[in-house]
mmCIF file of C-alpha atoms in Angstrom:
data_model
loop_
_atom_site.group_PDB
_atom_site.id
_atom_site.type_symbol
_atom_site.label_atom_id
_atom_site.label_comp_id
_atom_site.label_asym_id
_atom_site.label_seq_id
_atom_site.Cartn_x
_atom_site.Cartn_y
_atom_site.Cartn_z
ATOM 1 C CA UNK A 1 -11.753 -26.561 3.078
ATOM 2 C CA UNK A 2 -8.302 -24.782 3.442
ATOM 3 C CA UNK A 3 -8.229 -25.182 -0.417
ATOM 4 C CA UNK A 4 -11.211 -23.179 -0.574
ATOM 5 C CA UNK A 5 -10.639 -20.651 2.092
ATOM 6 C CA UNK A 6 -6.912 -19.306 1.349
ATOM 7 C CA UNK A 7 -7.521 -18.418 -2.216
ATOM 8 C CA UNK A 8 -11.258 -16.827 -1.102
ATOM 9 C CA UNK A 9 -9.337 -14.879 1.882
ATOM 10 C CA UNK A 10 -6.183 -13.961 -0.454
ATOM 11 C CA UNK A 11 -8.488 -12.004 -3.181
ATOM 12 C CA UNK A 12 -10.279 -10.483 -0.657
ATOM 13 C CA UNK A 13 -7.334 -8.890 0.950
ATOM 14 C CA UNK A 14 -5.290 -8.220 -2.440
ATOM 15 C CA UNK A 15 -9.045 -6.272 -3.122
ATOM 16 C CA UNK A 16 -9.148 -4.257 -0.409
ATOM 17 C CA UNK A 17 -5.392 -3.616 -0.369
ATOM 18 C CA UNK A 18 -5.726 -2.664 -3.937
ATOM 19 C CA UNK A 19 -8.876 0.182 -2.977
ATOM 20 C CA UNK A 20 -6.423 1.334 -0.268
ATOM 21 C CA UNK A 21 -3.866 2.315 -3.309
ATOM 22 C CA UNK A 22 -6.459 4.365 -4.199
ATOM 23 C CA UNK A 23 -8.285 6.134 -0.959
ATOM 24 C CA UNK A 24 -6.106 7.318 1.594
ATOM 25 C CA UNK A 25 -8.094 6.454 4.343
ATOM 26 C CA UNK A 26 -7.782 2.835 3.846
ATOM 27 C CA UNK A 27 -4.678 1.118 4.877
ATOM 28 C CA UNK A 28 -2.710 -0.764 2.339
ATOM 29 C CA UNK A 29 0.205 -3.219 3.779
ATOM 30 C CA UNK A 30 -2.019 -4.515 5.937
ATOM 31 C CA UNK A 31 -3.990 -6.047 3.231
ATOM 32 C CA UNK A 32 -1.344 -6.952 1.094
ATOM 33 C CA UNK A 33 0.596 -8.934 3.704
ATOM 34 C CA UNK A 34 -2.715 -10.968 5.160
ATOM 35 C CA UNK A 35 -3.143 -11.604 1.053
ATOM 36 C CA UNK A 36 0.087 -12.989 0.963
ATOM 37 C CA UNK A 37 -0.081 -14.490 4.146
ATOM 38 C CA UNK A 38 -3.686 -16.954 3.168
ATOM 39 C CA UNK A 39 -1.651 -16.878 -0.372
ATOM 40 C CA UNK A 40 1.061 -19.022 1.096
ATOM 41 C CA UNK A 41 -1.402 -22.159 1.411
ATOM 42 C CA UNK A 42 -1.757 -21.975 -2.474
ATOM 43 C CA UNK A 43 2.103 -21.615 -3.736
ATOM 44 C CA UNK A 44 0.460 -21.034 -7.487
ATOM 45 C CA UNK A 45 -1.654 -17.922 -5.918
ATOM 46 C CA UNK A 46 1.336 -16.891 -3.622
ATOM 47 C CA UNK A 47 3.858 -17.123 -6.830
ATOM 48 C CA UNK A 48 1.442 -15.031 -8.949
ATOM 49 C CA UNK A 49 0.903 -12.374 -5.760
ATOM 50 C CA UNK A 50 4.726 -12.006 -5.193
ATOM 51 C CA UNK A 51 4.794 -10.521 -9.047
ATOM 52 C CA UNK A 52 2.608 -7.632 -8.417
ATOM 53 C CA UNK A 53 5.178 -5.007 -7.341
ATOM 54 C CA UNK A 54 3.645 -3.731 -4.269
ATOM 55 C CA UNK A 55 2.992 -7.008 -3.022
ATOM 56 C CA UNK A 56 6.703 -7.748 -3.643
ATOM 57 C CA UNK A 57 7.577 -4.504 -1.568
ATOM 58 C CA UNK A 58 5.286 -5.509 1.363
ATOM 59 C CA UNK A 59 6.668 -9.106 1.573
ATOM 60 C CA UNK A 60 10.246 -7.251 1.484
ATOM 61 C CA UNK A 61 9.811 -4.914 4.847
ATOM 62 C CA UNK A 62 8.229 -7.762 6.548
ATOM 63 C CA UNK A 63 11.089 -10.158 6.138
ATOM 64 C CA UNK A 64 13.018 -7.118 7.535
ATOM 65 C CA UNK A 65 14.948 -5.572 4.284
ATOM 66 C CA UNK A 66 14.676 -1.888 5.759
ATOM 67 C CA UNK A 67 15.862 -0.304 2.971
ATOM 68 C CA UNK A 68 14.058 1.038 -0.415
ATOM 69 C CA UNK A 69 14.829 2.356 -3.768
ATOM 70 C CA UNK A 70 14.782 6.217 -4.670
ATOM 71 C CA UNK A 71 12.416 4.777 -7.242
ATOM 72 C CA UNK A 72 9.975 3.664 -4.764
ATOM 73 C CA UNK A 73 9.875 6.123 -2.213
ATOM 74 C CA UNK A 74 9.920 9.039 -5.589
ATOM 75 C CA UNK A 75 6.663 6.555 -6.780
ATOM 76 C CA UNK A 76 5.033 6.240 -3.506
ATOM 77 C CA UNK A 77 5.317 10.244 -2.447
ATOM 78 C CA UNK A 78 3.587 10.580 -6.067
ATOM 79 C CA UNK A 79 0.729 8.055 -5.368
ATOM 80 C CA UNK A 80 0.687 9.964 -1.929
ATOM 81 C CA UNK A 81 -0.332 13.562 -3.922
ATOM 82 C CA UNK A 82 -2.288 11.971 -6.373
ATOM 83 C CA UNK A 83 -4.670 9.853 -3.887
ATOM 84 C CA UNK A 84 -4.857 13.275 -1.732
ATOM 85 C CA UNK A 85 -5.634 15.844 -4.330
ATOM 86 C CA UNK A 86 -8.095 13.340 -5.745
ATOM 87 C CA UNK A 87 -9.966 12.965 -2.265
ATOM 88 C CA UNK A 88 -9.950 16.936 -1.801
ATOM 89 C CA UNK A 89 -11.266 17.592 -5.185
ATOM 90 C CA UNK A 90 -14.261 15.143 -4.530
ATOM 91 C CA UNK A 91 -15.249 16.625 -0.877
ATOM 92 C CA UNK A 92 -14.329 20.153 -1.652
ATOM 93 C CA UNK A 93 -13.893 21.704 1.919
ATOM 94 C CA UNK A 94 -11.097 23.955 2.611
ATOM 95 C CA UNK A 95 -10.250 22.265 5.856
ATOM 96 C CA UNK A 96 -10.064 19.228 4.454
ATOM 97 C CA UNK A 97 -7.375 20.459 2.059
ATOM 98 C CA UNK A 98 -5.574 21.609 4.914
ATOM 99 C CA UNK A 99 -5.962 18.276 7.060
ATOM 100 C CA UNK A 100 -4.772 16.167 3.556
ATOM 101 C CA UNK A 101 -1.611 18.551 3.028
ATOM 102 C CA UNK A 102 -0.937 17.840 6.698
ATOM 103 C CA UNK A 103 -0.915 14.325 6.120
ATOM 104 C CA UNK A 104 0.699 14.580 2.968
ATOM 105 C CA UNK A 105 3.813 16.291 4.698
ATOM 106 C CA UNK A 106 3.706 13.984 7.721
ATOM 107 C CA UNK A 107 4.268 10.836 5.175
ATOM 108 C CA UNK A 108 6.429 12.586 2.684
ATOM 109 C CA UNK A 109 8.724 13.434 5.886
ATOM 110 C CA UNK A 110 8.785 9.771 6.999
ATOM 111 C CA UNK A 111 9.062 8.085 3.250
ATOM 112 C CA UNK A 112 12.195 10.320 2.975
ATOM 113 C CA UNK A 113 13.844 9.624 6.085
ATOM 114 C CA UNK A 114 14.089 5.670 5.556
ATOM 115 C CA UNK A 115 16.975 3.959 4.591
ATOM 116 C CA UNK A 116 17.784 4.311 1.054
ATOM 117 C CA UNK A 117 19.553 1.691 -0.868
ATOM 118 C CA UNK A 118 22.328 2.540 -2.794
#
């Protein structure tokens, strides 16, 4: 059964982790790590996960590395924009613009104030 169920659970999380790339209202890490997490009772699956780059990053904060690249906070504040400007184009309300620049300053603040490796 467990052969069955990790793999089933893994996808479903990589999925949804993958659609929270792309809408900002759906968390990301989360779903990356359980994905990794039911991955680890199929090391082929969990070998194959740890390649994807985000996946990779995830696995890296949650064995307690705390610092990141230039390169990835510079790629994540751009996925940040992107995924916001995309949402406000689609609903078109002005306060909604305002709400997603607020959150798109709150997280561009934090990203930038992590450790940065050298």
């Amino acid at each position: 059964m467990k052969k069955f169920l990790y793999p089933f659970f893994s996808l479903i999380f990589l999925a949804l982790g993958i659609i929270g790339i792309l809408l900002p209202v759906l968390p990301t890490v989360p779903f990356l790590l359980a994905a990794l997490h039911f991955a680890a009772g199929t090391p082929v699956l969990q070998k194959h996960l740890l390649k994807i780059p985000a996946i990779s990053y995830a696995a890296a904060i949650r064995a307690g590395h705390k610092k990141i690249s230039r390169k990835i906070k510079y790629r994540a504040v751009l996925w940040l924009y992107l995924s916001l400007t995309l949402t406000g184009v689609i609903c078109r309300d002005w306060r909604l613009w305002i709400l997603l620049l607020i959150v798109g300053i709150a997280v561009s603040w934090h990203l930038m104030h992590l450790p940065t490796e050298d």
